[in-house]
């Protein structure tokens, strides 16, 4: 799994971008997107995904079930 | 030339800062009685009883000095879109409801675009003396963008004063950087000092990689805000406090907030009405939380005034406002237009223009003093409000039908005191009067005994008289305070001679929404 940003809800405020420990977030076509290959759901870094914690619009940074759950390297 | 500019705005030495801050802390505004109506009150008119060091810093700042806002302009650059707290009066989907036009997202600028915009505006509007960063998020939640912008402007336009507005959560971490950039004015929005009340205003704060909610979040926020305020005033950086008045939640509590911020050296308190129209989609808008009426707001401001200077001329500007307060010219300076502009930043022209502004300003103060002396010896307890249609420069120079707002003055034997402004819909559009908007104008100034205008048509004149508001056009293009005092004197004469009877007026409505420029 990874997180994704629902672009119709994104206000493009950029709050999430600097909080991501994996530098997985970037601006694309006026809203912010998460690179699922880089997203670790903040496991191993923080208690909760930072993008979702700082996002001002609820339910905008959500789990993308189409990706397998991230495993913290042993 | 640069050296002299820096001398003028130099931060006082540490020892001096201590003295000055002590002086502010002990400063009692207009005396011990709230709303005493003294014309020289605090930020309202001239230096009044402000310490000279503070006066030097605020006298040309339109947001800090009521008198200066007629003569000097400011601009905001929207480089800071991110925020680190959530407020129930804000809906980030539509920008901050209190700072920007709902429904229109501010044009975000990069620091480089912002610096170019500042130069373009300063070259076009020579009285532009202040650059602020006020969001649309929190400038200190965007520290890199905010400070990069300051750095670029300090380099290219060294005469422009820098200020910023913050919710205070990240403030203690950035105080040294703020001092390093010679930012000498900071505004902190403080709506409570009691976390139980704060929990009703702030759903969450994001701090050190964690989202906090409820009382815990509010406690964190208030502690950080007050700590940041203390740290700034210790360094000689002037601090204004903004508070949003939310009836039933923090309205009575704001007297406590006023005491708390005053004791920590804040020099000016700006209590603003909550904006909560349902269409803004804020939590308060959706739950039906109402904003205060004009009388409620004035009563709270008056009750705090004995403690410290109150700001009365705030218009809750957009985060990208440009120009004089109440006269938004941001549409002339969109990113496309700025990028295409040839900018010739000429410091000498700016200085010469500002010297002329100073002359006008001195003339206005002198005119008021002269008229004030005619009130000497008048004895009356009568206090009343009047509305004034003005385009600026302290003159009655706007037609009734063209006024986007009215300035409100409280008249008493102590003189004319500015107490606020009321925004209205334009009465006259395309040469025709609109009866519906006339009703809204009357509701907005319903607590006033008279309205001073440069010109007014027959119809609105009759309707105003029916509503009990006297339209006064005999002082067209004259100084506001001088004229208001002269009118008040004749009003008192008529009351004394029994020609008219003094009656109290009712309450007035505050129009929702930030001021936008009418096309």
Coordinates of C-alpha atoms in Angstrom, one line a residue:
Chain A
X1 CA 0.0 0.0 0.0
X2 CA 0.9 3.6 -0.5
X3 CA -1.0 6.8 0.0
X4 CA -2.6 8.8 -2.8
X5 CA -4.0 12.3 -3.0
X6 CA -7.5 12.7 -4.3
X7 CA -6.8 15.5 -6.8
X8 CA -10.3 16.9 -6.9
X9 CA -10.0 17.6 -3.1
X10 CA -6.4 18.9 -3.2
X11 CA -6.2 22.7 -2.6
X12 CA -2.6 22.7 -3.8
X13 CA -1.6 24.3 -0.5
X14 CA 1.8 22.4 -0.6
X15 CA 1.7 21.6 3.2
X16 CA 2.3 17.9 2.5
X17 CA 5.3 18.3 0.3
X18 CA 8.0 19.2 2.8
X19 CA 6.6 16.8 5.4
X20 CA 7.2 13.7 3.4
X21 CA 10.2 11.8 4.7
X22 CA 10.6 10.0 1.3
X23 CA 10.4 13.0 -1.0
X24 CA 7.5 11.2 -2.7
X25 CA 5.3 14.2 -3.2
X26 CA 5.5 16.7 -6.0
X27 CA 3.3 19.2 -7.8
X28 CA 1.7 18.0 -11.1
X29 CA -0.9 19.9 -13.1
X30 CA -1.8 22.2 -10.3
X31 CA -2.3 19.6 -7.6
X32 CA 0.1 17.5 -5.5
X33 CA 0.7 13.8 -6.3
X34 CA 2.4 10.9 -4.4
X35 CA 4.9 8.6 -6.2
X36 CA 3.6 5.2 -4.9
X37 CA 7.1 3.7 -5.5
X38 CA 8.6 6.1 -3.0
X39 CA 5.8 6.2 -0.4
X40 CA 6.3 4.1 2.7
X41 CA 3.2 5.3 4.6
X42 CA 5.8 6.9 6.8
X43 CA 6.5 3.5 8.4
X44 CA 9.8 3.6 10.3
X45 CA 9.7 7.4 10.3
X46 CA 6.6 8.6 12.1
X47 CA 3.5 7.2 13.9
X48 CA 1.1 8.4 11.2
X49 CA 1.4 9.3 7.5
X50 CA 2.6 13.0 7.5
X51 CA 0.7 14.0 4.4
X52 CA -2.6 13.0 5.9
X53 CA -1.8 14.5 9.3
X54 CA -1.0 18.0 7.8
X55 CA -3.6 18.0 5.0
X56 CA -6.3 20.7 5.8
X57 CA -8.9 18.8 3.8
X58 CA -10.1 15.6 5.5
X59 CA -10.0 12.3 3.4
X60 CA -7.8 13.8 0.7
X61 CA -4.6 11.8 1.5
X62 CA -5.8 8.3 1.6
X63 CA -4.5 4.7 1.4
X64 CA -4.3 3.4 -2.1
X65 CA -5.3 -0.2 -1.9
X66 CA -4.0 -1.0 -5.4
X67 CA -0.5 -1.2 -4.0
X68 CA 0.8 -3.9 -1.7
X69 CA 1.5 -3.0 1.9
X70 CA 4.9 -1.5 2.4
X71 CA 7.3 -3.7 4.4
X72 CA 9.9 -2.1 6.6
X73 CA 13.3 -3.6 5.5
X74 CA 14.6 -6.0 8.1
Chain B
X1 CA 21.5 56.6 0.8
X2 CA 21.1 53.1 1.9
X3 CA 23.0 53.7 5.1
X4 CA 20.5 56.5 6.1
X5 CA 17.6 54.2 5.4
X6 CA 19.0 51.6 7.7
X7 CA 19.7 54.1 10.4
X8 CA 16.1 55.1 10.3
X9 CA 14.8 51.6 10.9
X10 CA 17.6 50.4 13.1
X11 CA 16.6 48.1 15.9
X12 CA 17.3 49.8 19.2
X13 CA 20.0 48.5 21.5
X14 CA 19.2 45.8 23.9
X15 CA 19.0 48.1 26.9
X16 CA 16.8 50.5 25.1
X17 CA 14.5 47.7 24.0
X18 CA 13.9 46.8 27.5
X19 CA 12.9 50.4 28.4
X20 CA 10.6 50.7 25.4
X21 CA 8.9 47.4 26.0
X22 CA 8.4 48.4 29.7
X23 CA 6.9 51.6 28.4
X24 CA 4.5 49.8 26.2
X25 CA 3.5 47.4 28.9
X26 CA 2.7 50.3 31.2
X27 CA 1.1 52.2 28.4
X28 CA -2.6 52.7 29.3
X29 CA -4.0 53.7 25.9
X30 CA -6.3 56.6 26.3
X31 CA -6.5 56.7 30.1
X32 CA -8.3 54.5 32.5
X33 CA -11.8 54.8 31.2
X34 CA -12.6 52.7 28.2
X35 CA -13.7 54.6 25.1
X36 CA -13.1 58.0 26.5
X37 CA -13.4 59.4 23.0
X38 CA -10.2 61.4 23.3
X39 CA -9.2 62.5 19.8
X40 CA -5.5 61.9 20.3
X41 CA -6.2 58.3 21.3
X42 CA -3.4 55.8 20.8
X43 CA -3.1 54.7 17.2
X44 CA -6.1 56.7 16.1
X45 CA -4.5 60.1 15.4
X46 CA -1.1 61.5 15.8
X47 CA 1.6 60.3 18.2
X48 CA -0.8 60.7 21.1
X49 CA 0.9 59.2 24.2
X50 CA 2.8 56.5 22.3
X51 CA 6.5 56.4 23.2
X52 CA 8.5 58.2 20.5
X53 CA 10.5 55.0 19.5
X54 CA 7.2 53.2 18.8
X55 CA 5.7 56.2 17.0
X56 CA 8.7 56.4 14.7
X57 CA 8.1 52.7 13.8
X58 CA 4.4 52.9 13.2
X59 CA 3.7 56.4 11.9
X60 CA 4.0 55.4 8.2
X61 CA 2.5 52.0 8.6
X62 CA -1.0 51.9 7.2
X63 CA -2.0 48.8 9.2
X64 CA -0.7 50.1 12.5
X65 CA -1.6 53.8 12.4
X66 CA -5.1 54.7 11.6
X67 CA -3.9 58.1 10.5
X68 CA -1.2 56.7 8.3
X69 CA -3.6 54.5 6.4
X70 CA -5.0 57.5 4.5
X71 CA -1.6 58.3 3.2
X72 CA 0.5 55.1 2.9
X73 CA -0.2 51.9 1.1
X74 CA 0.8 48.3 1.7
X75 CA 0.9 45.1 -0.2
X76 CA 0.7 41.4 0.6
X77 CA 2.3 38.7 -1.4
X78 CA 0.8 35.3 -1.4
X79 CA 3.9 33.1 -1.2
X80 CA 2.7 31.0 1.8
X81 CA -0.1 28.6 0.9
X82 CA 0.5 25.9 3.6
X83 CA -0.9 26.0 7.1
X84 CA -0.1 24.1 10.2
X85 CA -3.3 24.5 12.1
X86 CA -7.0 24.3 11.3
X87 CA -9.4 27.0 12.4
X88 CA -13.2 26.7 12.4
X89 CA -13.5 30.0 10.7
X90 CA -11.4 29.0 7.8
X91 CA -12.1 26.8 4.8
X92 CA -8.8 25.9 3.0
X93 CA -10.7 24.8 -0.1
X94 CA -11.6 28.4 -0.6
X95 CA -8.6 30.2 0.9
X96 CA -8.8 31.8 4.3
X97 CA -12.3 33.3 4.7
X98 CA -11.0 36.1 6.8
X99 CA -8.3 37.1 4.5
X100 CA -9.4 36.5 1.0
X101 CA -12.4 36.5 -1.2
X102 CA -14.2 33.2 -0.8
X103 CA -14.4 31.1 -3.9
X104 CA -11.3 32.5 -5.4
X105 CA -8.0 31.0 -4.6
X106 CA -5.2 33.5 -4.4
X107 CA -2.7 33.4 -7.1
X108 CA 0.3 31.7 -5.5
X109 CA 3.6 33.3 -6.1
X110 CA 7.2 32.0 -6.0
X111 CA 9.6 34.2 -3.9
X112 CA 11.1 35.4 -7.2
X113 CA 7.7 36.4 -8.6
X114 CA 6.8 38.0 -5.3
X115 CA 10.0 40.1 -5.4
X116 CA 9.3 41.3 -8.9
X117 CA 5.7 42.1 -7.9
X118 CA 6.9 44.2 -5.0
X119 CA 9.2 46.2 -7.3
X120 CA 6.5 46.7 -9.9
X121 CA 4.0 47.9 -7.3
X122 CA 6.5 50.1 -5.5
X123 CA 7.4 51.8 -8.8
X124 CA 3.7 52.4 -9.7
X125 CA 2.5 53.3 -6.2
X126 CA 5.2 55.5 -4.5
X127 CA 3.4 55.6 -1.2
X128 CA 3.7 51.8 -0.9
X129 CA 5.9 51.5 2.2
X130 CA 5.1 48.1 3.7
X131 CA 5.3 44.6 2.4
X132 CA 3.5 41.9 4.4
X133 CA 3.3 38.2 4.1
X134 CA 0.1 37.0 5.6
X135 CA -0.7 33.7 4.0
X136 CA -3.1 32.5 2.6
X137 CA -1.7 29.8 4.9
X138 CA 0.7 30.6 7.7
X139 CA 4.0 32.3 6.6
X140 CA 5.9 30.4 9.3
X141 CA 4.5 27.1 8.0
X142 CA 6.3 28.1 4.8
X143 CA 9.5 29.4 6.3
X144 CA 11.7 28.9 3.2
X145 CA 9.4 30.8 0.9
X146 CA 8.7 33.5 3.4
X147 CA 12.3 34.3 4.2
X148 CA 13.5 33.9 0.7
X149 CA 11.0 36.6 -0.3
X150 CA 12.2 38.9 2.5
X151 CA 15.8 38.3 1.4
X152 CA 15.1 39.2 -2.2
X153 CA 13.2 42.3 -1.3
X154 CA 15.7 43.5 1.3
X155 CA 18.3 43.4 -1.5
X156 CA 16.3 45.2 -4.2
X157 CA 14.0 47.5 -2.3
X158 CA 15.7 48.3 1.0
X159 CA 13.4 51.1 1.9
X160 CA 10.3 48.9 2.2
X161 CA 9.4 47.7 5.7
X162 CA 8.8 44.0 6.1
X163 CA 6.1 42.5 8.2
X164 CA 4.4 39.1 8.6
X165 CA 1.3 37.7 10.1
X166 CA 1.3 34.3 11.8
X167 CA -0.9 32.0 13.9
X168 CA 2.2 31.7 16.2
X169 CA 2.5 27.9 16.4
X170 CA 5.9 27.9 14.7
X171 CA 6.9 31.4 15.9
X172 CA 9.4 30.6 18.7
X173 CA 11.5 28.6 16.2
X174 CA 11.8 31.5 13.8
X175 CA 12.2 34.6 16.1
X176 CA 16.0 34.9 15.5
X177 CA 15.5 34.7 11.7
X178 CA 12.8 37.3 11.9
X179 CA 15.1 39.6 13.8
X180 CA 17.9 38.9 11.4
X181 CA 15.8 40.2 8.5
X182 CA 15.0 43.4 10.3
X183 CA 11.3 42.5 10.3
X184 CA 10.1 45.1 12.8
X185 CA 6.4 44.4 12.7
X186 CA 4.8 41.0 13.4
X187 CA 1.1 40.2 13.8
X188 CA 0.0 37.2 15.8
X189 CA -3.6 35.9 15.7
X190 CA -4.5 35.0 19.2
X191 CA -8.1 34.1 19.8
X192 CA -7.8 32.6 23.3
X193 CA -5.5 32.0 26.2
X194 CA -7.8 29.3 27.7
X195 CA -7.4 25.9 26.0
X196 CA -11.0 24.9 26.8
X197 CA -12.1 27.8 24.7
X198 CA -9.4 27.1 22.1
X199 CA -10.8 23.6 21.6
X200 CA -14.0 25.2 20.3
X201 CA -12.1 27.2 17.7
X202 CA -9.2 24.9 16.6
X203 CA -10.0 21.3 15.6
X204 CA -6.3 20.4 15.3
X205 CA -2.7 21.7 15.1
X206 CA 0.2 19.9 13.4
X207 CA 3.4 20.2 15.4
X208 CA 6.6 18.2 15.3
X209 CA 5.3 15.5 12.9
X210 CA 2.1 14.9 14.9
X211 CA -1.5 16.1 14.7
X212 CA -2.9 17.2 18.0
X213 CA -6.6 17.7 18.7
X214 CA -8.9 19.1 21.3
X215 CA -7.7 20.9 24.5
X216 CA -4.2 19.4 24.0
X217 CA -3.9 21.1 20.6
X218 CA -5.2 24.4 22.0
X219 CA -2.9 24.3 25.0
X220 CA 0.1 23.8 22.7
X221 CA -1.0 26.7 20.5
X222 CA -1.6 29.2 23.2
X223 CA 1.7 28.3 24.9
X224 CA 3.6 28.7 21.7
X225 CA 1.8 32.0 20.8
X226 CA 2.5 33.7 24.1
X227 CA 6.1 32.4 24.2
X228 CA 6.7 33.8 20.6
X229 CA 5.1 37.1 21.6
X230 CA 7.4 37.5 24.6
X231 CA 10.5 36.5 22.5
X232 CA 9.7 39.1 19.8
X233 CA 9.0 42.0 22.2
X234 CA 12.2 41.2 24.1
X235 CA 14.0 41.8 20.8
X236 CA 12.3 45.1 20.1
X237 CA 10.1 43.8 17.4
X238 CA 6.7 45.4 17.4
X239 CA 3.8 43.0 17.9
X240 CA 0.2 43.5 17.1
X241 CA -2.4 40.9 18.1
X242 CA -5.3 40.0 15.9
X243 CA -8.4 38.3 17.5
X244 CA -11.5 37.1 15.8
X245 CA -14.6 37.9 17.9
X246 CA -16.9 34.8 17.9
X247 CA -20.1 35.5 19.9
X248 CA -20.8 32.9 22.5
X249 CA -17.4 31.4 22.2
X250 CA -14.6 33.9 22.9
X251 CA -16.4 37.3 23.0
X252 CA -16.2 37.8 26.7
X253 CA -12.9 35.9 26.9
X254 CA -11.2 38.4 24.6
X255 CA -10.9 40.8 27.5
X256 CA -8.6 38.2 29.2
X257 CA -6.7 37.8 26.0
X258 CA -6.2 41.6 25.8
X259 CA -4.7 41.5 29.3
X260 CA -2.5 38.6 28.6
X261 CA -1.0 40.0 25.4
X262 CA -0.6 43.5 26.8
X263 CA 1.4 42.2 29.7
X264 CA 3.7 40.5 27.2
X265 CA 4.4 43.7 25.4
X266 CA 1.9 43.6 22.4
X267 CA 1.4 47.3 21.5
X268 CA -1.8 47.1 19.5
X269 CA -4.9 44.8 19.6
X270 CA -7.1 44.3 16.6
X271 CA -10.4 42.7 17.4
X272 CA -12.1 41.6 14.1
X273 CA -15.6 40.4 13.6
X274 CA -16.1 36.7 12.7
X275 CA -16.9 36.2 9.0
X276 CA -19.1 33.1 8.8
X277 CA -21.5 33.2 5.8
X278 CA -22.7 29.7 5.1
X279 CA -21.5 29.8 1.5
X280 CA -17.9 30.1 2.6
X281 CA -18.2 26.5 3.8
X282 CA -16.3 27.0 7.1
X283 CA -17.3 25.0 10.1
X284 CA -18.7 28.0 11.8
X285 CA -20.5 29.0 8.6
X286 CA -22.1 25.5 8.4
X287 CA -23.1 25.3 12.0
X288 CA -24.8 28.7 11.9
X289 CA -22.3 30.4 14.2
X290 CA -23.1 34.1 13.8
X291 CA -20.7 37.0 13.7
X292 CA -21.0 40.0 16.0
X293 CA -23.2 43.1 15.2
X294 CA -21.5 46.5 14.9
X295 CA -22.5 47.5 18.4
X296 CA -21.3 44.3 20.0
X297 CA -17.9 44.7 18.3
X298 CA -17.6 48.3 19.3
X299 CA -18.6 47.6 22.9
X300 CA -15.9 44.9 23.2
X301 CA -13.3 47.2 21.5
X302 CA -14.3 50.0 23.9
X303 CA -14.0 47.7 27.0
X304 CA -10.5 46.7 26.0
X305 CA -9.4 50.2 25.2
X306 CA -8.6 51.2 28.7
X307 CA -6.0 48.5 28.7
X308 CA -4.1 49.2 25.5
X309 CA -4.4 50.7 22.0
X310 CA -7.2 49.2 19.9
X311 CA -7.1 49.0 16.2
X312 CA -10.3 50.2 14.5
X313 CA -9.5 50.5 10.9
X314 CA -8.8 46.9 9.9
X315 CA -10.6 45.8 6.7
X316 CA -9.6 42.1 6.9
X317 CA -7.7 42.4 3.7
X318 CA -7.0 39.6 1.2
X319 CA -3.7 37.8 1.4
X320 CA -2.8 39.4 -1.9
X321 CA -4.1 42.9 -1.3
X322 CA -2.3 45.8 -2.9
X323 CA -2.7 49.6 -2.3
X324 CA -4.3 51.8 0.3
X325 CA -6.5 50.0 2.8
X326 CA -10.0 50.0 1.4
X327 CA -8.7 50.5 -2.1
X328 CA -7.6 47.1 -3.5
X329 CA -5.5 47.4 -6.7
X330 CA -4.4 43.7 -6.9
X331 CA -6.2 43.2 -10.2
X332 CA -3.6 45.6 -11.8
X333 CA -0.8 43.4 -10.7
X334 CA -1.5 39.8 -11.7
X335 CA 1.5 37.6 -12.4
X336 CA 1.0 37.9 -16.1
X337 CA 1.0 41.7 -16.0
X338 CA 4.0 41.9 -13.6
X339 CA 6.1 39.6 -15.7
X340 CA 5.5 41.8 -18.7
X341 CA 6.2 45.1 -16.8
X342 CA 9.3 47.2 -17.2
X343 CA 10.3 48.0 -13.7
X344 CA 12.2 51.1 -12.9
X345 CA 12.7 51.3 -9.2
X346 CA 13.6 54.8 -8.4
X347 CA 14.2 55.4 -4.7
X348 CA 14.6 59.2 -5.1
X349 CA 11.2 59.6 -6.8
X350 CA 9.6 57.5 -4.0
X351 CA 11.2 59.6 -1.3
X352 CA 10.2 62.9 -3.0
X353 CA 6.6 61.7 -3.3
X354 CA 6.5 60.6 0.3
X355 CA 7.8 64.0 1.4
X356 CA 4.8 65.6 -0.3
X357 CA 2.5 63.1 1.5
X358 CA 4.0 64.2 4.8
X359 CA 3.2 67.9 4.0
X360 CA -0.5 67.0 3.3
X361 CA -0.6 65.0 6.5
X362 CA 0.7 67.8 8.7
X363 CA -1.9 70.2 7.1
X364 CA -4.7 67.8 8.0
X365 CA -3.6 67.4 11.6
X366 CA -3.3 71.2 12.0
X367 CA -6.8 71.7 10.6
X368 CA -8.2 69.3 13.1
X369 CA -6.4 70.9 16.0
X370 CA -7.8 74.3 15.0
X371 CA -11.4 73.1 14.9
X372 CA -11.0 71.1 18.1
X373 CA -10.2 74.3 19.9
X374 CA -13.7 75.6 19.0
X375 CA -15.2 72.8 21.1
X376 CA -13.3 74.0 24.2
X377 CA -15.8 74.9 26.8
X378 CA -18.6 72.9 25.3
X379 CA -20.2 70.7 28.0
X380 CA -22.4 67.8 27.0
X381 CA -22.6 64.0 27.6
X382 CA -23.8 63.4 24.1
X383 CA -21.8 60.9 22.1
X384 CA -22.9 59.9 18.7
X385 CA -21.7 58.2 15.6
X386 CA -21.5 59.6 12.0
X387 CA -20.6 57.9 8.8
X388 CA -18.3 59.5 6.2
X389 CA -17.9 58.7 2.5
X390 CA -14.2 59.1 1.6
X391 CA -11.7 58.0 -1.0
X392 CA -8.9 58.8 1.4
X393 CA -6.5 61.6 2.3
X394 CA -8.7 62.3 5.3
X395 CA -11.2 64.2 3.1
X396 CA -15.0 64.0 2.6
X397 CA -14.5 63.3 -1.1
X398 CA -16.7 60.4 -2.2
X399 CA -20.3 60.5 -3.6
X400 CA -22.8 58.6 -1.5
X401 CA -23.7 56.4 -4.4
X402 CA -20.0 55.5 -5.2
X403 CA -19.0 54.6 -1.6
X404 CA -17.9 51.0 -1.1
X405 CA -17.5 51.7 2.5
X406 CA -18.2 54.4 5.1
X407 CA -15.8 55.4 7.9
X408 CA -17.5 55.8 11.2
X409 CA -16.5 58.5 13.7
X410 CA -17.7 58.9 17.3
X411 CA -18.3 62.5 18.2
X412 CA -18.2 63.9 21.7
X413 CA -17.0 67.1 23.3
X414 CA -13.6 65.5 23.3
X415 CA -13.5 65.6 19.5
X416 CA -13.9 63.1 16.6
X417 CA -12.6 59.6 17.1
X418 CA -12.4 57.1 14.3
X419 CA -14.1 53.9 15.5
X420 CA -14.4 51.7 12.4
X421 CA -15.7 51.4 8.9
X422 CA -18.7 49.7 7.3
X423 CA -18.6 48.1 4.0
X424 CA -21.6 48.4 1.7
X425 CA -22.8 47.3 -1.7
X426 CA -22.6 50.1 -4.2
X427 CA -25.8 52.1 -4.2
X428 CA -25.2 53.7 -7.6
X429 CA -24.3 51.5 -10.5
X430 CA -24.2 52.7 -14.1
X431 CA -25.8 56.0 -13.1
X432 CA -28.9 54.5 -11.5
X433 CA -29.7 54.1 -7.8
X434 CA -30.5 50.7 -6.6
X435 CA -33.3 50.7 -3.9
X436 CA -32.4 47.3 -2.5
X437 CA -28.8 48.2 -1.9
X438 CA -29.9 51.5 -0.3
X439 CA -31.6 49.4 2.3
X440 CA -28.3 47.5 3.0
X441 CA -26.4 50.8 3.2
X442 CA -28.9 52.1 5.8
X443 CA -28.6 48.8 7.8
X444 CA -24.8 49.2 7.7
X445 CA -24.9 52.7 9.1
X446 CA -28.1 52.5 11.1
X447 CA -26.3 53.4 14.3
X448 CA -25.2 56.7 12.9
X449 CA -26.9 60.1 13.3
X450 CA -25.5 61.6 10.0
X451 CA -23.7 60.6 6.9
X452 CA -21.1 63.0 5.4
X453 CA -20.8 62.9 1.6
X454 CA -19.3 64.9 -1.3
X455 CA -22.5 64.7 -3.2
X456 CA -25.9 62.8 -2.9
X457 CA -29.0 62.5 -5.0
X458 CA -32.5 63.6 -4.0
X459 CA -33.9 60.1 -3.6
X460 CA -31.4 58.5 -1.3
X461 CA -31.4 61.8 0.6
X462 CA -35.1 61.5 1.4
X463 CA -34.8 57.8 2.3
X464 CA -31.9 58.5 4.7
X465 CA -33.9 61.3 6.4
X466 CA -36.9 58.9 6.8
X467 CA -34.5 56.4 8.4
X468 CA -33.4 59.1 10.8
X469 CA -29.9 59.6 9.3
X470 CA -29.1 63.2 8.3
X471 CA -27.3 63.4 4.9
X472 CA -24.7 66.2 5.1
X473 CA -23.1 67.5 1.9
X474 CA -22.1 71.0 3.0
X475 CA -18.5 69.9 3.8
X476 CA -17.7 68.4 0.4
X477 CA -14.0 68.0 -0.1
X478 CA -13.1 69.3 3.3
X479 CA -11.2 67.5 6.1
X480 CA -13.2 64.8 7.8
X481 CA -12.5 65.5 11.5
X482 CA -12.6 69.3 11.1
X483 CA -16.0 69.0 9.4
X484 CA -17.4 66.5 11.8
X485 CA -16.5 68.6 14.8
X486 CA -18.1 71.7 13.2
X487 CA -21.3 69.7 12.5
X488 CA -21.3 68.3 16.0
X489 CA -21.0 71.8 17.4
X490 CA -24.0 73.0 15.5
X491 CA -25.9 69.8 16.5
X492 CA -25.2 70.6 20.2
X493 CA -26.3 74.2 19.6
X494 CA -29.6 72.9 18.2
X495 CA -30.1 70.5 21.1
X496 CA -29.3 73.2 23.6
X497 CA -31.7 75.7 22.0
X498 CA -34.5 73.0 21.9
X499 CA -34.7 73.0 18.1
X500 CA -34.0 69.3 18.0
X501 CA -34.1 66.5 20.6
X502 CA -31.1 64.1 20.9
X503 CA -32.2 60.5 20.5
X504 CA -30.1 57.3 20.6
X505 CA -29.7 55.3 17.4
X506 CA -30.1 51.5 16.9
X507 CA -27.6 48.8 16.1
X508 CA -26.0 48.2 12.7
X509 CA -25.1 45.2 10.6
X510 CA -21.5 44.1 9.7
X511 CA -21.3 43.1 6.1
X512 CA -19.8 39.7 5.6
X513 CA -16.8 39.0 3.4
X514 CA -13.4 40.6 2.7
X515 CA -13.3 43.9 0.9
X516 CA -12.7 43.4 -2.8
X517 CA -12.1 46.1 -5.3
X518 CA -15.2 47.0 -7.2
X519 CA -14.6 47.1 -10.9

